[in-house]
Coordinates of C-alpha atoms in Angstrom, one line a residue:
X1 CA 16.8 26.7 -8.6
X2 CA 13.7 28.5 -9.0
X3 CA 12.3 30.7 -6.0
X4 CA 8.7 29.9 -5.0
X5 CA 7.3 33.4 -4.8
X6 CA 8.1 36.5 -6.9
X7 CA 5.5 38.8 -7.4
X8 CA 6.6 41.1 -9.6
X9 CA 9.4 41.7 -12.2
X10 CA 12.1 43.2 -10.1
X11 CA 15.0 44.6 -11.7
X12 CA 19.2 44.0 -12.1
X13 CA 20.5 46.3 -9.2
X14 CA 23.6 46.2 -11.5
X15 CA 21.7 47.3 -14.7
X16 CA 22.0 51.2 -15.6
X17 CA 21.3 53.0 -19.2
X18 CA 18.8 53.4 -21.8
X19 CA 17.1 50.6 -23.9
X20 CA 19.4 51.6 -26.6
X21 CA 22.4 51.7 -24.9
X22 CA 22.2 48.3 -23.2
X23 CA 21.4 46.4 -26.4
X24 CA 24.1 48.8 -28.5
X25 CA 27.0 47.0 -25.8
X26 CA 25.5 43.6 -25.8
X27 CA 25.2 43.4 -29.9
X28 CA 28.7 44.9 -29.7
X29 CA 30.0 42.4 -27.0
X30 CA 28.0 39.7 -29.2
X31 CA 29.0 41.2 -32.4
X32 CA 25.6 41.2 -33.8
X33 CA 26.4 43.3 -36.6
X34 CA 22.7 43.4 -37.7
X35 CA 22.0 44.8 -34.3
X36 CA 24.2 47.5 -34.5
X37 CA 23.5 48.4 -37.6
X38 CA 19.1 48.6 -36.5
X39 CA 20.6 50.8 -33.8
X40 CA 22.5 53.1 -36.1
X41 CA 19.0 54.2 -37.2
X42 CA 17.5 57.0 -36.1
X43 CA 14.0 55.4 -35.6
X44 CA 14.6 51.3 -34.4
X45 CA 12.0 48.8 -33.3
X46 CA 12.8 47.4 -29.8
X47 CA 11.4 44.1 -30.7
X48 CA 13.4 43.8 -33.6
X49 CA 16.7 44.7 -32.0
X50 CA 15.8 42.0 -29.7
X51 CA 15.3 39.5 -32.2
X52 CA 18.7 40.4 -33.6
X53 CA 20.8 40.2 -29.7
X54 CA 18.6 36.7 -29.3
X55 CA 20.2 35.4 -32.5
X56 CA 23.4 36.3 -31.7
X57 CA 23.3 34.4 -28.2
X58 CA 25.1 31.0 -29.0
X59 CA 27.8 33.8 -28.4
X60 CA 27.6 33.5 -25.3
X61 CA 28.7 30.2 -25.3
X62 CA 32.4 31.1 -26.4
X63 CA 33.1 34.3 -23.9
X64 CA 35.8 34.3 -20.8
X65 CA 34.3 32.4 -17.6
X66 CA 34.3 35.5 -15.8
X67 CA 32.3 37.5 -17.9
X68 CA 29.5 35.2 -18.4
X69 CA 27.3 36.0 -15.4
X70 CA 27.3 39.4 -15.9
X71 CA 26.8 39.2 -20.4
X72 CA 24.1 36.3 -19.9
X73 CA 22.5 38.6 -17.3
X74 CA 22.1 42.0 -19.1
X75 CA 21.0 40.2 -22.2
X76 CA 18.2 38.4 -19.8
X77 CA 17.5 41.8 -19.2
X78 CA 17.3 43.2 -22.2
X79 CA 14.6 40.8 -23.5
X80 CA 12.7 41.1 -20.7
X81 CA 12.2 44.7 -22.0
X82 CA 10.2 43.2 -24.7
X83 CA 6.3 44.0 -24.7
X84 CA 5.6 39.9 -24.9
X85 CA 8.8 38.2 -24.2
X86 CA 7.4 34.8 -24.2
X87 CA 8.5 35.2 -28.3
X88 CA 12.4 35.2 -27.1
X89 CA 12.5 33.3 -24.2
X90 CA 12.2 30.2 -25.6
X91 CA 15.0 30.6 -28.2
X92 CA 16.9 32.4 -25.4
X93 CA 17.0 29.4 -22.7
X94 CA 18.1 27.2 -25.1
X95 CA 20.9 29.0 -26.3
X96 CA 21.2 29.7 -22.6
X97 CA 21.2 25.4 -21.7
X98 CA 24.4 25.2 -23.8
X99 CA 27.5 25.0 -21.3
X100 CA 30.2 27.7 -21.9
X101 CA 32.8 26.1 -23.6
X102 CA 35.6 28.5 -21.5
X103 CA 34.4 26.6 -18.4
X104 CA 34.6 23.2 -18.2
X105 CA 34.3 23.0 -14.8
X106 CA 31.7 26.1 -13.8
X107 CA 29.9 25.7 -16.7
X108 CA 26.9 23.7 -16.0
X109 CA 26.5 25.9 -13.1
X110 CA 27.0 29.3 -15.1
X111 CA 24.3 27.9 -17.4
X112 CA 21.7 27.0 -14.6
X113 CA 22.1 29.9 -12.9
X114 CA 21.3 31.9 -16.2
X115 CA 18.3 29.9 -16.2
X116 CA 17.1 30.3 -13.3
X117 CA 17.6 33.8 -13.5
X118 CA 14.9 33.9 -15.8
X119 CA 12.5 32.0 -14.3
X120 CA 12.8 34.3 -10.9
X121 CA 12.4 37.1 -13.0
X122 CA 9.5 35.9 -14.5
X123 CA 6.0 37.4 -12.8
X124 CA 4.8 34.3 -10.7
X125 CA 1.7 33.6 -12.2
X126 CA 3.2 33.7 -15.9
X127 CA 2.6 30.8 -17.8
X128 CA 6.1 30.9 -19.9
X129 CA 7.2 29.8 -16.2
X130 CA 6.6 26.0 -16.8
X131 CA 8.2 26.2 -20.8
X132 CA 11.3 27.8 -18.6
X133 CA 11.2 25.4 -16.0
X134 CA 10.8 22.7 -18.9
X135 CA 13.9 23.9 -20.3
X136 CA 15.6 23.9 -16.8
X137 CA 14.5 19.7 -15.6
X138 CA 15.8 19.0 -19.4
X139 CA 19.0 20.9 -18.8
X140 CA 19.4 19.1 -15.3
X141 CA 18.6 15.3 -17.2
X142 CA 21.1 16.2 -19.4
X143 CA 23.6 16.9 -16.9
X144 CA 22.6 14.0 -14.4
X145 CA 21.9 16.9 -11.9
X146 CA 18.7 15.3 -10.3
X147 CA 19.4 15.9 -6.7
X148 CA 19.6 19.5 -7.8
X149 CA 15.7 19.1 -8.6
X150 CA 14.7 17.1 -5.7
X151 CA 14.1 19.8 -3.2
X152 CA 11.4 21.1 -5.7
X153 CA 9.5 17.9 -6.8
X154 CA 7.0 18.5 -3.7
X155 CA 5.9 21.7 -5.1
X156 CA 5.5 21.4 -8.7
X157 CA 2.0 20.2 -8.7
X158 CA 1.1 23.8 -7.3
X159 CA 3.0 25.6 -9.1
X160 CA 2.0 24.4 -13.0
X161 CA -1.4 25.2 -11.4
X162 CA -0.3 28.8 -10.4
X163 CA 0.8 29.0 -13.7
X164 CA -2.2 27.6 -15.7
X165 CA -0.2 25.6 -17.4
X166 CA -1.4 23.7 -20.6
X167 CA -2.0 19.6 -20.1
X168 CA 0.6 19.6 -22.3
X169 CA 3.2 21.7 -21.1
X170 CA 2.1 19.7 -17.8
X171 CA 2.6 16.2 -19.2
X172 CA 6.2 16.9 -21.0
X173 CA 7.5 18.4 -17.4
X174 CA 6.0 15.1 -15.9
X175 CA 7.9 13.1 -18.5
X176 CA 11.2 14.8 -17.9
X177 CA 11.1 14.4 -14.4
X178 CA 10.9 11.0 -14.6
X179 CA 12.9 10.7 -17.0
X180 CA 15.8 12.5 -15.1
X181 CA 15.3 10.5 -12.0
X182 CA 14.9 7.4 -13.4
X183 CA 18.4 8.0 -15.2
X184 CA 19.6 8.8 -11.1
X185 CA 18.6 5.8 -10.0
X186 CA 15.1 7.0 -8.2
X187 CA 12.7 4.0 -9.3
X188 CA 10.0 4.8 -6.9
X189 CA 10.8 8.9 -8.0
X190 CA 10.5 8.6 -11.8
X191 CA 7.0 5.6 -11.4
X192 CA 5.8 8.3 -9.6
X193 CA 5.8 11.4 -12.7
X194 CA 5.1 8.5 -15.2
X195 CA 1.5 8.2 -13.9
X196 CA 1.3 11.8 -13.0
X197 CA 1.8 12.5 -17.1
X198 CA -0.6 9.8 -17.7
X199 CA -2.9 11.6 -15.8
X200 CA -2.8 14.5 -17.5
X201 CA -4.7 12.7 -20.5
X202 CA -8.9 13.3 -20.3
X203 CA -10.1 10.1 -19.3
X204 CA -13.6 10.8 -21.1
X205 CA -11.8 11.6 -24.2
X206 CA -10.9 8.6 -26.3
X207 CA -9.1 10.7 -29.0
X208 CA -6.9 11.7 -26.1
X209 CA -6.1 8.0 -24.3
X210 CA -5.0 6.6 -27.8
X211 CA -2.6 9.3 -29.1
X212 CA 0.8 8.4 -29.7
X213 CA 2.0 10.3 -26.8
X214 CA -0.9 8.5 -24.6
X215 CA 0.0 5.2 -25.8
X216 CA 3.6 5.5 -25.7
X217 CA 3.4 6.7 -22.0
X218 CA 1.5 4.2 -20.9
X219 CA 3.9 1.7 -22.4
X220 CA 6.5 2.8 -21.1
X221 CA 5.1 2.9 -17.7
X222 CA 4.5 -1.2 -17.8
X223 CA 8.1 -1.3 -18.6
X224 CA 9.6 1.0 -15.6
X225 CA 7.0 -1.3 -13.3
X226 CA 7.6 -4.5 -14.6
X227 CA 11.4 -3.4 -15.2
X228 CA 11.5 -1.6 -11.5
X229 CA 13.0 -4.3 -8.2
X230 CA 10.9 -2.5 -5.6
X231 CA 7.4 -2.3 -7.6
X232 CA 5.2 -5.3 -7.1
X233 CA 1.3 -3.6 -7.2
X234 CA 0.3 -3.2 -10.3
X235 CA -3.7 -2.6 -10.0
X236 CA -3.1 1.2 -9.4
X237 CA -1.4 1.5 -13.1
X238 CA -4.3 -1.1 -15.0
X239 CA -7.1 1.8 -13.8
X240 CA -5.5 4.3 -16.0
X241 CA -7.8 4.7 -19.2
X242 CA -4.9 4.8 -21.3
X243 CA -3.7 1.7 -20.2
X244 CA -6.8 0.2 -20.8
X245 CA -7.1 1.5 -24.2
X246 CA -3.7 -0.9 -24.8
X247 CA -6.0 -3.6 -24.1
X248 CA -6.9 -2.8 -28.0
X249 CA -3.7 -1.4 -29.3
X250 CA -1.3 -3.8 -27.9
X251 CA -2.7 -6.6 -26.6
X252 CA 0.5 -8.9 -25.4
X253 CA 1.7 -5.7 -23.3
X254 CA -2.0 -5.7 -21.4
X255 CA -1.8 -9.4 -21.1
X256 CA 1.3 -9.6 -19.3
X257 CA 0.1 -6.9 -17.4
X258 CA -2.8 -9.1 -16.4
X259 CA -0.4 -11.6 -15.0
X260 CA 1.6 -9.3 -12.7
X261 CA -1.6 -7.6 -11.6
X262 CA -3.2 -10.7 -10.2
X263 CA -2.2 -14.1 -11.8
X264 CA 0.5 -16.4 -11.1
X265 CA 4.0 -18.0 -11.9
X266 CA 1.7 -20.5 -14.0
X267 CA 0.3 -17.7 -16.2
X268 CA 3.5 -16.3 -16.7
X269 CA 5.0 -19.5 -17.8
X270 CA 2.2 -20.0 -20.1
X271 CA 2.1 -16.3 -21.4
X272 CA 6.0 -17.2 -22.5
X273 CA 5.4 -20.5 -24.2
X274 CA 2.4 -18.3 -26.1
X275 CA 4.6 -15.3 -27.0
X276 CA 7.8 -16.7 -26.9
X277 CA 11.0 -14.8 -27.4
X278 CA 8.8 -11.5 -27.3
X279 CA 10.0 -10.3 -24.5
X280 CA 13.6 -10.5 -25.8
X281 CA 12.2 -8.2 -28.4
X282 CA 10.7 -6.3 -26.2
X283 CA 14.3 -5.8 -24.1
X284 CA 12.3 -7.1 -21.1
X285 CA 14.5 -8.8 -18.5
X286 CA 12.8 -12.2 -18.9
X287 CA 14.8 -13.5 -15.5
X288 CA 14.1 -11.0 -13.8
X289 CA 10.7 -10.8 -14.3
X290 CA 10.3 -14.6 -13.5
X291 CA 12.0 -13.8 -10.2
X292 CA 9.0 -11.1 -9.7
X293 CA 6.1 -13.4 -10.6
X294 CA 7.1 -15.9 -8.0
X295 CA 7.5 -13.1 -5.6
X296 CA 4.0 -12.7 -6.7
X297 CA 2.4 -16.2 -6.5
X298 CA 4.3 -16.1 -2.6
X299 CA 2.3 -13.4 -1.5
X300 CA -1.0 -14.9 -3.3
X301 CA -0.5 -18.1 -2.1
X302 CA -0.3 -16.4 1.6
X303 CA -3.4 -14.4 1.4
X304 CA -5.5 -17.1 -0.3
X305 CA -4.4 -19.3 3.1
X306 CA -7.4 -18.8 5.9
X307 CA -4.9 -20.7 8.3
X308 CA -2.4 -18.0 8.1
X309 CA 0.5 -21.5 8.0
X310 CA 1.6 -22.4 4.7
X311 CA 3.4 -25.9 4.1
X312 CA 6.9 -25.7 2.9
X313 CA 6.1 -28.1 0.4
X314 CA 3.0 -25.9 -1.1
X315 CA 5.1 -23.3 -1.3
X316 CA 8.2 -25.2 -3.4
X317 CA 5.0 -26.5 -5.0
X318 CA 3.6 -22.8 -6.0
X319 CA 7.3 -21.9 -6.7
X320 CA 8.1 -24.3 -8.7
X321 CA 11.1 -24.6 -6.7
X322 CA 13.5 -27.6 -4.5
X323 CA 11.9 -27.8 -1.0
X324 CA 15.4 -26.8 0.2
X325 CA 15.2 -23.1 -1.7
X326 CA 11.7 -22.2 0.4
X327 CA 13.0 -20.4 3.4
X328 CA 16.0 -18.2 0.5
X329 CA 12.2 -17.6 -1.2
X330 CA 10.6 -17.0 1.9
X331 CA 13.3 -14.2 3.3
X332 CA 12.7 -12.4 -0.3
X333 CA 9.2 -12.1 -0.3
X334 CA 9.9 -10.6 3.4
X335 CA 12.2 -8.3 2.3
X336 CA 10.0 -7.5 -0.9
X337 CA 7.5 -5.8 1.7
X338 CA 4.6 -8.2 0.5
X339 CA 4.8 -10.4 3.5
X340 CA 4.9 -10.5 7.0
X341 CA 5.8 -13.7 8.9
X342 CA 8.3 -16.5 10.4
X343 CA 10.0 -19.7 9.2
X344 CA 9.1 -22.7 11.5
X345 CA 12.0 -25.3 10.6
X346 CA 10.8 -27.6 13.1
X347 CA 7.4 -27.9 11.4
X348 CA 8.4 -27.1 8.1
X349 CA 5.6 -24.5 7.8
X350 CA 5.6 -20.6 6.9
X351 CA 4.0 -18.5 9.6
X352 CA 2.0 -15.6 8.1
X353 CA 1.5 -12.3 9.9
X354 CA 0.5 -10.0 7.5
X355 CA 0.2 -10.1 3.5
X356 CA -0.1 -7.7 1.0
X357 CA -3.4 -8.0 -1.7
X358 CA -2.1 -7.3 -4.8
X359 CA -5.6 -7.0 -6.1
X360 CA -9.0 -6.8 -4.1
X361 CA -12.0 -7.6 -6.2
X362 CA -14.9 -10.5 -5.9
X363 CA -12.3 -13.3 -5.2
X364 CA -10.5 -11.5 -2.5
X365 CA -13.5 -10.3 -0.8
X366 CA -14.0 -14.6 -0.7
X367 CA -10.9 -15.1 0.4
X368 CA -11.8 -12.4 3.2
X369 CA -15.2 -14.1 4.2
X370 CA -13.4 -17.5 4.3
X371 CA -11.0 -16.4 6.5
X372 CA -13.4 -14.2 8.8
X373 CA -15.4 -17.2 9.0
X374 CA -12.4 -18.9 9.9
X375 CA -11.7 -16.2 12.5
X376 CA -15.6 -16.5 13.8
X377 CA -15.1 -20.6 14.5
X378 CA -11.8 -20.3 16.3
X379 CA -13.1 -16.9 19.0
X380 CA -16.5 -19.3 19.7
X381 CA -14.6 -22.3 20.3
X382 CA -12.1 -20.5 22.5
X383 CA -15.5 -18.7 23.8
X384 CA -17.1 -22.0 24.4
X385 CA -13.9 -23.0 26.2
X386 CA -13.5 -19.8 28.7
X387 CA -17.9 -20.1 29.2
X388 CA -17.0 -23.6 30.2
X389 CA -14.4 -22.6 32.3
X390 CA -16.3 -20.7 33.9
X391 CA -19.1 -23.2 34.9
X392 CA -16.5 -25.4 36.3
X393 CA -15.1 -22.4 38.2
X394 CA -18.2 -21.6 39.9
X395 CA -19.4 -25.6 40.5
X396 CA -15.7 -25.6 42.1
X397 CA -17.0 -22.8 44.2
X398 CA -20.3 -24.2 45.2
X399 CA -18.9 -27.6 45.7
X400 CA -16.1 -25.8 48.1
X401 CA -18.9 -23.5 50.1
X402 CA -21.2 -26.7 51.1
X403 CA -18.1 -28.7 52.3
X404 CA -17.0 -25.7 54.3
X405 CA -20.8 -25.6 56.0
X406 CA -20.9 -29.2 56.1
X407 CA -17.9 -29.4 58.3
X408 CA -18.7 -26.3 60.6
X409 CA -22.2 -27.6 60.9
X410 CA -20.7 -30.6 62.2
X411 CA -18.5 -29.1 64.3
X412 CA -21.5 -26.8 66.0
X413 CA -23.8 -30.0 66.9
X414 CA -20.3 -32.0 68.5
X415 CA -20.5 -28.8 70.4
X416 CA -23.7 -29.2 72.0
X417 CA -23.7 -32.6 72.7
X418 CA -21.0 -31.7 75.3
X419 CA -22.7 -28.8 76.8
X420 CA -25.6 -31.2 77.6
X421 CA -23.5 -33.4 79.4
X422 CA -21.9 -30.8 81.6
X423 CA -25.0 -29.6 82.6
X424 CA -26.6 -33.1 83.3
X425 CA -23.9 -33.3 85.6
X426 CA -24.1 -30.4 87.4
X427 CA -27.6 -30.8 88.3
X428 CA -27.1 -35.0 89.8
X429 CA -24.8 -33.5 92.0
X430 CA -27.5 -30.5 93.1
X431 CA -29.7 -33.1 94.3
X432 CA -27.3 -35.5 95.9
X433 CA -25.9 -32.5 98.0
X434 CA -29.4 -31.6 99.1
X435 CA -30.3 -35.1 100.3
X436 CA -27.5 -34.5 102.7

């Protein structure tokens, strides 16, 4: 795959001769009789010859195995010679993309590394870098080679800006990305380069958010998210302008968007009896997609409760579903990542922890009071509880201190009263003795 800093042309150690001598073997190797015969002339034009040897270069696709590396690379060569080669390279790489049809095993590889050949040789700032790279994410979709291209998704974004690369050039790279790893399986992967490409259209430009390209991008992205069993947050994809702008162009599509975005099993039932059997035509999984929307109301249904405990029979209610069914529905939603919680059997109730807002506008900011008001009531009764407490704890205190002085003040004036005594005592028999 491509190297991620080159900065400058270097050259085939391998490589050795005049202009005219390289591309006299390779037109002979190629049999480019044209070519040889420019080259017979005294006086030839380099870009000419070129034009000739890049003709020729479906040849390529029929030599021995062994000798492919080595033809494939001194032609690369050769055209990198040229005083703009941007006018071969194109033609080249896709000649280049074909698989040698002496290796049916190497060949795909023999081809990629040809490719990639040319893109390292390339200068690094070049902008024929992202039409080469183009060629090479086509070449990989077409050979289901996406975990060859995975290492270098993180770094694309910085290199087509390296490159200066044209929205364009930007937004068919995006496509093809997607497009490879959505063929591999890599939902989240190919969602991802969808909206990237959709992106790359000018927001402030209308002519630009309702081209073809804009609108057929955007279509397709409802499909992959609607189509796609771990998306379920669909606001992100509505902000896109050229989304909106299907609001106009194809209305059903941006109403069933609507649904998934923020409305509920309900709305899709009644967007089917409305449009019904378009999303056959559409090739839309209709079960699927049913399955989804009461994934959906689940997760509404648990941030629109202040209580945070939903009754099993709201939720078969909501569901449209047999009581027995919740807690299968319940484990789902879990699992879907848009809830948080526990079953309670023994109160038939679903205990939420956490929920996921599939929208957050004016409602859900009510919803949020609601239950912050609901969170306010419960901390000052519980704070009206411990402030209560806590006058009971210190009347149990003072009650505890005057008994305590009660008794020992009892106990001191007992005390006395016998000292009294002793001493009244003492002093009768004082006198008696003195008498005597």
């Amino acid at each position: 795959m491509p190297a991620t800093k080159v900065s400058e042309q270097p050259q085939l150690l391998f490589v050795d001769g005049t202009f005219e001598e390289l591309a006299k073997e390779m037109a002979e190797y190629l049999k480019a009789e044209e070519a040889v015969q420019l080259l017979s002339k005294d006086k030839v034009s380099k870009e000419d010859v070129l034009s000739k040897l890049v003709a020729a270069s479906p040849g390529l696709n029929t030599v021995p195995e062994k000798e492919y590396t080595a033809a494939s690379n001194l032609l690369i060569h050769l055209v990198l010679q040229s005083a703009d080669p941007k006018k071969h390279l194109q033609t080249l790489c896709a000649n280049l993309a074909k698989v040698p049809v002496n290796s049916s095993v190497h060949g795909p590889g023999l081809s990629l590394n040809a490719l990639t050949t040319v893109f390292n040789l390339l200068p690094q700032g070049d902008v024929i870098r992202a039409r080469i790279f183009l060629e090479i994410v086509k070449f990989l979709k077409a050979h289901s080679m996406f975990d060859t291209l995975r290492p270098y998704l993180e770094k694309l974004p910085d290199w087509l800006e390296s490159w200066d690369a044209s929205e364009e050039i930007e937004r068919m790279i995006y496509e093809n990305v997607a497009e490879t790893a959505w063929e591999a399986g890599e939902e989240s992967t190919s969602y991802e380069f969808i909206l990237k490409a959709l992106r790359s259209f000018d927001a402030d430009e209308k002519d630009e958010i309702t081209s073809d390209d804009a609108q057929r991008l955007s279509l397709r992205a409802i499909k992959m998210a609607l189509s796609a069993n771990t998306y379920f947050l669909f606001q992100e994809l509505r902000g896109i302008a050229s989304v909106q702008a299907l609001s106009d162009s194809h209305p059903v599509y941006s109403q069933l968007l609507d649904v998934f975005a923020e409305q509920d099993l309900e709305d899709f039932n009644d967007f089917n009896e409305e449009h019904e059997g378009w999303l056959e035509q559409q090739k839309l999984d209709q079960e699927k997609l049913h399955r989804k929307a009461r994934l959906l109301t689940f997760a509404s249904l648990a941030a629109a409760t202040p209580s945070r405990e939903i009754e099993y029979a709201k939720i078969a209610k909501a569901l449209q579903i047999p009581l027995e069914h919740v807690e299968m529905w319940a484990i789902d939603v879990i699992r879907a990542g848009l809830v948080e919680g526990k079953l309670s059997q023994q109160q038939q109730k679903f205990l939420v922890h956490k929920v996921t807002y599939r929208v957050f506008g004016q409602k859900q900011y009510q919803e949020l009071s609601t239950r912050v008001d609901h969170w306010r009531t419960t901390l000052q009764n519980v704070l009206g509880v411990l402030r209560q407490e806590q006058i009971n704890a210190k009347s149990q205190k003072e009650r505890e201190v005057l008994d305590l002085e009660r008794k020992l003040n009892n106990a001191g004036v007992s005390g006395g009263n016998q000292g009294g005594n002793r001493r009244q005592h003492t002093q009768q028999r004082e006198r008696t003795d003195n008498d005597d």
